[in-house]
PDB file of C-alpha atoms in Angstrom:
ATOM      1  CA  MET A   1       8.536 -18.316   4.796  1.00 79.00           C
ATOM      2  CA  HIS A   2       7.938 -15.090   6.657  1.00 89.00           C
ATOM      3  CA  TRP A   3      10.553 -13.447   3.741  1.00 88.00           C
ATOM      4  CA  TYR A   4       8.077 -14.342   1.537  1.00 93.00           C
ATOM      5  CA  VAL A   5       4.589 -13.433   3.751  1.00 94.00           C
ATOM      6  CA  ASP A   6       6.881 -10.009   4.659  1.00 93.00           C
ATOM      7  CA  VAL A   7       6.954  -9.253   0.745  1.00 94.00           C
ATOM      8  CA  ILE A   8       3.136  -9.757   0.132  1.00 93.00           C
ATOM      9  CA  LYS A   9       2.665  -6.986   3.382  1.00 93.00           C
ATOM     10  CA  ASN A  10       4.110  -5.065   1.625  1.00 91.00           C
ATOM     11  CA  TYR A  11       2.879  -5.327  -1.566  1.00 87.00           C
ATOM     12  CA  VAL A  12       2.678  -1.365  -2.872  1.00 90.00           C
ATOM     13  CA  GLY A  13       6.355  -0.584  -1.203  1.00 92.00           C
ATOM     14  CA  PHE A  14       8.361   0.910  -4.012  1.00 95.00           C
ATOM     15  CA  SER A  15      10.628   2.846  -1.583  1.00 94.00           C
ATOM     16  CA  GLY A  16      13.517   1.239   1.082  1.00 94.00           C
ATOM     17  CA  ARG A  17      15.971  -0.822   0.847  1.00 95.00           C
ATOM     18  CA  ALA A  18      15.589  -5.082   0.437  1.00 94.00           C
ATOM     19  CA  THR A  19      18.836  -7.100   1.392  1.00 94.00           C
ATOM     20  CA  ARG A  20      19.632  -9.809  -0.939  1.00 95.00           C
ATOM     21  CA  THR A  21      17.871 -12.671   1.642  1.00 95.00           C
ATOM     22  CA  GLU A  22      14.728 -10.575   1.668  1.00 95.00           C
ATOM     23  CA  PHE A  23      14.501 -10.136  -2.601  1.00 97.00           C
ATOM     24  CA  TRP A  24      16.364 -14.328  -2.137  1.00 97.00           C
ATOM     25  CA  MET A  25      13.982 -16.374  -0.419  1.00 97.00           C
ATOM     26  CA  PHE A  26      10.787 -14.495  -1.925  1.00 97.00           C
ATOM     27  CA  VAL A  27      11.666 -15.489  -5.525  1.00 97.00           C
ATOM     28  CA  LEU A  28      12.264 -19.071  -3.894  1.00 97.00           C
ATOM     29  CA  VAL A  29       8.898 -19.578  -2.263  1.00 97.00           C
ATOM     30  CA  ASN A  30       6.944 -18.293  -5.009  1.00 97.00           C
ATOM     31  CA  PHE A  31       9.295 -20.203  -8.132  1.00 98.00           C
ATOM     32  CA  PHE A  32       7.157 -23.476  -5.787  1.00 98.00           C
ATOM     33  CA  ILE A  33       3.917 -21.422  -5.471  1.00 97.00           C
ATOM     34  CA  ALA A  34       4.448 -21.099  -9.137  1.00 97.00           C
ATOM     35  CA  ILE A  35       4.940 -24.292  -9.605  1.00 97.00           C
ATOM     36  CA  PHE A  36       2.424 -25.860  -7.203  1.00 97.00           C
ATOM     37  CA  VAL A  37      -0.426 -23.915  -8.963  1.00 96.00           C
ATOM     38  CA  GLU A  38       0.332 -24.665 -12.745  1.00 96.00           C
ATOM     39  CA  LEU A  39       0.273 -28.957 -10.982  1.00 95.00           C
ATOM     40  CA  ILE A  40      -3.639 -27.782  -9.765  1.00 94.00           C
ATOM     41  CA  ASP A  41      -4.181 -25.882 -13.497  1.00 95.00           C
ATOM     42  CA  LYS A  42      -3.203 -28.977 -14.927  1.00 94.00           C
ATOM     43  CA  PHE A  43      -3.681 -31.941 -13.275  1.00 93.00           C
ATOM     44  CA  ILE A  44      -7.632 -30.573 -11.976  1.00 93.00           C
ATOM     45  CA  LEU A  45      -8.217 -28.252 -14.204  1.00 91.00           C
ATOM     46  CA  ASN A  46      -6.467 -29.919 -17.648  1.00 91.00           C
ATOM     47  CA  GLY A  47      -4.391 -27.748 -18.212  1.00 85.00           C
ATOM     48  CA  LEU A  48      -6.962 -24.621 -18.347  1.00 92.00           C
ATOM     49  CA  ARG A  49      -3.811 -21.989 -16.844  1.00 93.00           C
ATOM     50  CA  VAL A  50      -7.156 -19.906 -14.131  1.00 95.00           C
ATOM     51  CA  PHE A  51      -5.399 -20.325 -11.053  1.00 96.00           C
ATOM     52  CA  SER A  52      -1.787 -20.204 -12.518  1.00 96.00           C
ATOM     53  CA  THR A  53      -3.197 -17.039 -13.931  1.00 96.00           C
ATOM     54  CA  LEU A  54      -4.160 -15.597 -11.130  1.00 97.00           C
ATOM     55  CA  TYR A  55      -1.417 -16.134  -8.551  1.00 98.00           C
ATOM     56  CA  ASN A  56       1.268 -14.881 -11.346  1.00 97.00           C
ATOM     57  CA  LEU A  57      -1.272 -11.775 -11.450  1.00 97.00           C
ATOM     58  CA  ALA A  58      -1.453 -11.532  -7.138  1.00 96.00           C
ATOM     59  CA  VAL A  59       2.442 -11.505  -6.854  1.00 97.00           C
ATOM     60  CA  LEU A  60       3.307  -9.029  -9.714  1.00 97.00           C
ATOM     61  CA  ILE A  61       3.232  -5.665  -8.092  1.00 97.00           C
ATOM     62  CA  PRO A  62       4.538  -7.510  -5.229  1.00 97.00           C
ATOM     63  CA  ALA A  63       7.598  -8.915  -6.931  1.00 97.00           C
ATOM     64  CA  LEU A  64       8.190  -5.746  -8.960  1.00 97.00           C
ATOM     65  CA  ALA A  65       8.497  -3.718  -5.683  1.00 97.00           C
ATOM     66  CA  VAL A  66      10.561  -6.003  -3.871  1.00 97.00           C
ATOM     67  CA  GLY A  67      13.420  -6.229  -7.318  1.00 97.00           C
ATOM     68  CA  ALA A  68      13.044  -2.094  -6.828  1.00 97.00           C
ATOM     69  CA  ARG A  69      13.761  -2.480  -3.426  1.00 97.00           C
ATOM     70  CA  ARG A  70      16.299  -4.554  -3.815  1.00 97.00           C
ATOM     71  CA  LEU A  71      18.156  -2.222  -6.945  1.00 97.00           C
ATOM     72  CA  HIS A  72      17.525   0.189  -4.295  1.00 97.00           C
ATOM     73  CA  ASP A  73      19.578  -1.577  -1.807  1.00 96.00           C
ATOM     74  CA  ILE A  74      23.110  -1.552  -3.418  1.00 96.00           C
ATOM     75  CA  GLY A  75      22.257   2.456  -5.304  1.00 96.00           C
ATOM     76  CA  LYS A  76      20.452   2.042  -8.174  1.00 97.00           C
ATOM     77  CA  THR A  77      16.798   3.384  -9.019  1.00 97.00           C
ATOM     78  CA  GLY A  78      13.883   0.513  -8.834  1.00 97.00           C
ATOM     79  CA  TRP A  79      13.749   1.668 -12.634  1.00 97.00           C
ATOM     80  CA  TRP A  80      16.999  -0.666 -14.138  1.00 97.00           C
ATOM     81  CA  GLN A  81      14.027  -3.457 -14.233  1.00 98.00           C
ATOM     82  CA  LEU A  82      13.500  -2.240 -17.014  1.00 97.00           C
ATOM     83  CA  ILE A  83      17.031  -3.447 -18.430  1.00 97.00           C
ATOM     84  CA  GLY A  84      14.830  -7.384 -17.975  1.00 96.00           C
ATOM     85  CA  ILE A  85      13.053  -5.936 -21.162  1.00 97.00           C
ATOM     86  CA  ILE A  86      16.084  -7.176 -23.511  1.00 97.00           C
ATOM     87  CA  PRO A  87      17.074 -11.174 -23.404  1.00 96.00           C
ATOM     88  CA  VAL A  88      19.313 -12.610 -22.186  1.00 97.00           C
ATOM     89  CA  LEU A  89      21.559  -9.443 -21.624  1.00 97.00           C
ATOM     90  CA  GLY A  90      19.169  -7.846 -19.623  1.00 97.00           C
ATOM     91  CA  TRP A  91      18.454 -10.929 -17.296  1.00 97.00           C
ATOM     92  CA  ILE A  92      22.739 -11.247 -16.637  1.00 98.00           C
ATOM     93  CA  VAL A  93      23.053  -7.439 -15.649  1.00 97.00           C
ATOM     94  CA  LEU A  94      19.670  -8.101 -13.277  1.00 98.00           C
ATOM     95  CA  ILE A  95      20.693 -11.292 -11.276  1.00 98.00           C
ATOM     96  CA  VAL A  96      24.542 -10.030 -11.255  1.00 98.00           C
ATOM     97  CA  TYR A  97      22.602  -6.798  -9.136  1.00 98.00           C
ATOM     98  CA  PHE A  98      20.658  -8.712  -7.141  1.00 98.00           C
ATOM     99  CA  CYS A  99      23.339 -10.827  -6.234  1.00 97.00           C
ATOM    100  CA  THR A 100      25.433  -7.618  -5.038  1.00 97.00           C
ATOM    101  CA  ASP A 101      26.087  -6.786  -1.697  1.00 95.00           C
ATOM    102  CA  THR A 102      24.425  -4.141   0.308  1.00 93.00           C
ATOM    103  CA  GLN A 103      26.121  -0.506   0.329  1.00 92.00           C
ATOM    104  CA  ASP A 104      27.693  -0.733   3.483  1.00 88.00           C
ATOM    105  CA  LYS A 105      25.976   2.478   4.722  1.00 89.00           C
ATOM    106  CA  GLU A 106      23.236   4.405   3.995  1.00 92.00           C
ATOM    107  CA  ASN A 107      21.894   5.822   0.784  1.00 93.00           C
ATOM    108  CA  SER A 108      19.653   8.264  -1.435  1.00 94.00           C
ATOM    109  CA  TYR A 109      17.092   5.330  -0.556  1.00 95.00           C
ATOM    110  CA  GLY A 110      17.566   4.810   3.134  1.00 93.00           C
ATOM    111  CA  PRO A 111      19.332   3.139   6.087  1.00 92.00           C
ATOM    112  CA  ASN A 112      21.592   0.015   5.696  1.00 91.00           C
ATOM    113  CA  PRO A 113      18.549  -2.776   6.700  1.00 88.00           C
ATOM    114  CA  LYS A 114      21.904  -4.867   7.839  1.00 84.00           C
ATOM    115  CA  GLU A 115      22.282  -2.546  10.181  1.00 79.00           C
ATOM    116  CA  SER A 116      18.688  -3.010  11.731  1.00 70.00           C
ATOM    117  CA  LEU A 117      18.385  -6.493  12.362  1.00 64.00           C
ATOM    118  CA  GLN A 118      22.369  -6.977  13.562  1.00 60.00           C
ATOM    119  CA  GLU A 119      20.801  -4.491  16.387  1.00 52.00           C
TER     120      GLU A 119
END
């Protein structure tokens, strides 16, 4: 859960790097929270989608920021997220990028985050 909270705390942090674990744990926790909020909208508000819309707007910028930091971790610019606009092919490319391992050494976006975790 701390991965999710750390991303939310760094909600406008588009600089730096994010490990695969940080990115995918955020995605996982976000997915379950989104399902829970959808269920609240469906059963309490009769499908009005008030809470789910507010939640999705609240996590939009943090999700973009952690995505950009994840792409920085493999040496790509955060603008590569825009390839997700292309249906299917763009999504496949992004998933491959998000699953790619960290660059071993420091790159132009900062030091290797795995090295700071091992110390």
